[in-house]
Amino acid sequence: MTRGEVEERLERFLALIDQQQGLREELLQLKMWGKRATEDAVADRLGRQAEMIEEIERLRNEEMLPILEELAAFISTVKLDGVAS
């Protein structure tokens, strides 16, 4: 893996962290109840909450973890190659 490829993956990872953080902030701002909340409104918010949690999980498992695994494998290979026998 070249330096450019490592930088590209790190940039992608940081963008995913930003995306995840945006979802977390939106999740924290989601009001689930109130005096005027109807059952439909609460149901919609619960649905949105479930979607955001699902998307956070997907980002972690399907996009972020593979990048980390790839970088870890690369680092371990470089360290092994660099060790004198």
Coordinates of N, CA and C in Angstrom, one line a residue:
M1 N 0.9 -1.2 0.0 CA 0.0 0.0 0.0 C 0.9 1.2 0.0
T2 N 0.6 2.2 -0.8 CA 1.4 3.4 -0.9 C 0.9 4.4 0.1
R3 N 1.8 5.4 0.3 CA 1.4 6.5 1.3 C 0.1 7.1 0.8
G4 N -0.1 7.3 -0.4 CA -1.3 8.0 -0.9 C -2.5 7.1 -0.6
E5 N -2.4 5.8 -0.8 CA -3.5 4.9 -0.5 C -3.8 4.9 1.0
V6 N -2.8 5.0 1.9 CA -3.0 5.1 3.3 C -3.7 6.4 3.6
E7 N -3.3 7.5 3.1 CA -3.9 8.8 3.3 C -5.3 8.8 2.8
E8 N -5.6 8.2 1.7 CA -7.0 8.1 1.1 C -7.9 7.4 2.1
R9 N -7.4 6.3 2.6 CA -8.2 5.5 3.6 C -8.5 6.3 4.9
L10 N -7.4 6.9 5.3 CA -7.6 7.7 6.6 C -8.6 8.9 6.3
E11 N -8.5 9.5 5.2 CA -9.5 10.6 4.9 C -10.9 10.0 4.8
R12 N -11.1 8.9 4.2 CA -12.4 8.2 4.1 C -12.9 7.9 5.5
F13 N -12.0 7.4 6.4 CA -12.3 7.0 7.7 C -12.8 8.3 8.5
L14 N -12.0 9.3 8.4 CA -12.4 10.6 9.1 C -13.7 11.1 8.6
A15 N -14.0 11.0 7.3 CA -15.3 11.5 6.7 C -16.4 10.6 7.3
L16 N -16.2 9.3 7.5 CA -17.2 8.4 8.1 C -17.4 8.8 9.6
I17 N -16.3 9.2 10.3 CA -16.5 9.6 11.7 C -17.4 10.8 11.7
D18 N -17.1 11.8 10.8 CA -18.0 13.0 10.8 C -19.4 12.7 10.5
Q19 N -19.6 11.7 9.6 CA -21.0 11.3 9.2 C -21.7 10.7 10.5
Q20 N -20.9 9.8 11.1 CA -21.4 9.1 12.3 C -21.8 10.2 13.4
Q21 N -20.9 11.1 13.6 CA -21.1 12.1 14.6 C -22.3 13.0 14.3
G22 N -22.5 13.3 13.1 CA -23.7 14.0 12.7 C -25.0 13.3 13.0
L23 N -25.0 12.0 12.7 CA -26.1 11.1 13.1 C -26.4 11.1 14.6
R24 N -25.3 11.0 15.4 CA -25.4 10.9 16.8 C -26.0 12.2 17.4
E25 N -25.5 13.3 16.8 CA -26.0 14.6 17.3 C -27.5 14.8 16.9
E26 N -27.9 14.3 15.7 CA -29.3 14.4 15.3 C -30.1 13.5 16.2
L27 N -29.6 12.4 16.6 CA -30.3 11.4 17.5 C -30.5 12.1 18.8
L28 N -29.5 12.8 19.3 CA -29.6 13.4 20.6 C -30.7 14.5 20.6
Q29 N -30.8 15.2 19.5 CA -31.8 16.3 19.4 C -33.2 15.9 19.1
L30 N -33.4 14.6 18.8 CA -34.7 14.1 18.5 C -35.6 14.1 19.7
K31 N -36.7 14.8 19.7 CA -37.6 14.9 20.8 C -38.6 13.7 20.6
M32 N -38.8 13.0 21.7 CA -39.6 11.8 21.6 C -41.0 12.0 22.2
W33 N -41.2 13.1 23.0 CA -42.4 13.3 23.6 C -42.7 14.8 23.7
G34 N -43.8 15.1 24.3 CA -44.2 16.5 24.5 C -45.7 16.6 24.7
K35 N -46.1 17.7 25.2 CA -47.5 17.9 25.4 C -48.4 17.7 24.2
R36 N -47.9 18.1 23.1 CA -48.7 18.1 21.8 C -48.3 16.9 20.9
A37 N -47.5 16.0 21.4 CA -47.1 14.8 20.6 C -48.2 13.9 20.4
T38 N -48.5 13.5 19.2 CA -49.5 12.5 18.9 C -48.8 11.2 18.8
E39 N -49.6 10.2 18.8 CA -49.1 8.8 18.7 C -48.3 8.7 17.3
D40 N -48.9 9.3 16.3 CA -48.3 9.2 15.0 C -46.9 9.9 15.0
A41 N -46.8 11.0 15.6 CA -45.6 11.8 15.7 C -44.5 11.0 16.5
V42 N -44.9 10.4 17.6 CA -44.0 9.6 18.4 C -43.6 8.4 17.6
A43 N -44.5 7.8 16.9 CA -44.1 6.6 16.1 C -43.2 7.0 15.0
D44 N -43.4 8.1 14.3 CA -42.5 8.6 13.3 C -41.1 8.8 13.9
R45 N -41.0 9.4 15.0 CA -39.7 9.7 15.7 C -39.0 8.4 16.1
L46 N -39.8 7.5 16.6 CA -39.2 6.2 16.9 C -38.6 5.5 15.7
G47 N -39.4 5.6 14.6 CA -38.9 5.1 13.3 C -37.6 5.7 12.9
R48 N -37.6 7.0 13.0 CA -36.4 7.8 12.6 C -35.2 7.4 13.5
Q49 N -35.5 7.3 14.8 CA -34.5 6.9 15.8 C -33.9 5.5 15.4
A50 N -34.7 4.6 15.1 CA -34.3 3.3 14.7 C -33.4 3.3 13.4
E51 N -33.8 4.2 12.4 CA -33.1 4.3 11.2 C -31.7 4.9 11.5
M52 N -31.6 5.9 12.3 CA -30.3 6.5 12.6 C -29.4 5.5 13.4
I53 N -29.9 4.8 14.3 CA -29.1 3.8 15.0 C -28.6 2.7 14.0
E54 N -29.5 2.3 13.2 CA -29.1 1.3 12.1 C -28.0 1.8 11.2
E55 N -28.1 3.1 10.8 CA -27.1 3.7 10.0 C -25.8 3.8 10.7
I56 N -25.8 4.2 11.9 CA -24.6 4.2 12.7 C -23.9 2.9 12.8
E57 N -24.7 1.8 13.1 CA -24.2 0.5 13.1 C -23.6 0.0 11.7
R58 N -24.3 0.4 10.7 CA -23.9 0.0 9.3 C -22.5 0.7 9.0
L59 N -22.5 2.0 9.3 CA -21.2 2.8 9.1 C -20.1 2.1 9.8
R60 N -20.3 1.7 11.1 CA -19.2 1.1 11.8 C -18.8 -0.3 11.2
N61 N -19.8 -1.1 11.1 CA -19.5 -2.5 10.7 C -19.1 -2.7 9.2
E62 N -19.8 -2.0 8.3 CA -19.6 -2.2 6.9 C -18.6 -1.3 6.3
E63 N -18.3 -0.1 6.9 CA -17.4 0.8 6.3 C -16.2 1.2 7.1
M64 N -16.4 1.4 8.4 CA -15.2 1.8 9.2 C -14.3 0.6 9.6
L65 N -14.9 -0.4 10.1 CA -14.1 -1.6 10.5 C -13.3 -2.2 9.3
P66 N -13.8 -2.3 8.1 CA -12.9 -2.8 7.1 C -11.7 -1.9 6.8
I67 N -11.9 -0.6 6.9 CA -10.8 0.3 6.7 C -9.7 0.1 7.8
L68 N -10.2 0.0 9.1 CA -9.3 -0.3 10.2 C -8.6 -1.6 10.1
E69 N -9.3 -2.6 9.6 CA -8.7 -4.0 9.5 C -7.6 -3.9 8.4
E70 N -7.9 -3.2 7.3 CA -7.0 -3.1 6.2 C -5.7 -2.4 6.6
L71 N -5.9 -1.3 7.3 CA -4.7 -0.5 7.8 C -3.9 -1.3 8.8
A72 N -4.6 -2.1 9.7 CA -3.9 -2.9 10.7 C -3.1 -4.0 10.0
A73 N -3.7 -4.6 9.0 CA -3.0 -5.7 8.3 C -1.8 -5.1 7.6
F74 N -1.9 -3.9 7.0 CA -0.8 -3.3 6.4 C 0.3 -3.0 7.4
I75 N -0.1 -2.4 8.5 CA 0.9 -2.0 9.5 C 1.6 -3.3 10.0
S76 N 0.9 -4.3 10.3 CA 1.6 -5.6 10.8 C 2.5 -6.2 9.7
T77 N 2.2 -6.1 8.5 CA 3.0 -6.5 7.4 C 4.3 -5.7 7.3
V78 N 4.2 -4.4 7.4 CA 5.3 -3.5 7.4 C 6.2 -3.8 8.5
K79 N 5.7 -4.0 9.7 CA 6.5 -4.2 10.9 C 7.2 -5.6 10.8
L80 N 6.5 -6.6 10.3 CA 7.2 -7.9 10.1 C 8.3 -7.8 9.1
D81 N 8.1 -7.1 8.0 CA 9.1 -7.0 7.0 C 10.3 -6.2 7.5
G82 N 10.1 -5.3 8.4 CA 11.1 -4.4 8.9 C 11.9 -5.0 10.0
V83 N 11.5 -6.2 10.6 CA 12.2 -6.8 11.7 C 13.4 -7.6 11.2
A84 N 14.6 -7.4 11.8 CA 15.8 -8.2 11.3 C 15.7 -9.6 12.0
S85 N 16.1 -10.6 11.2 CA 16.1 -12.0 11.7 C 17.5 -12.3 12.3

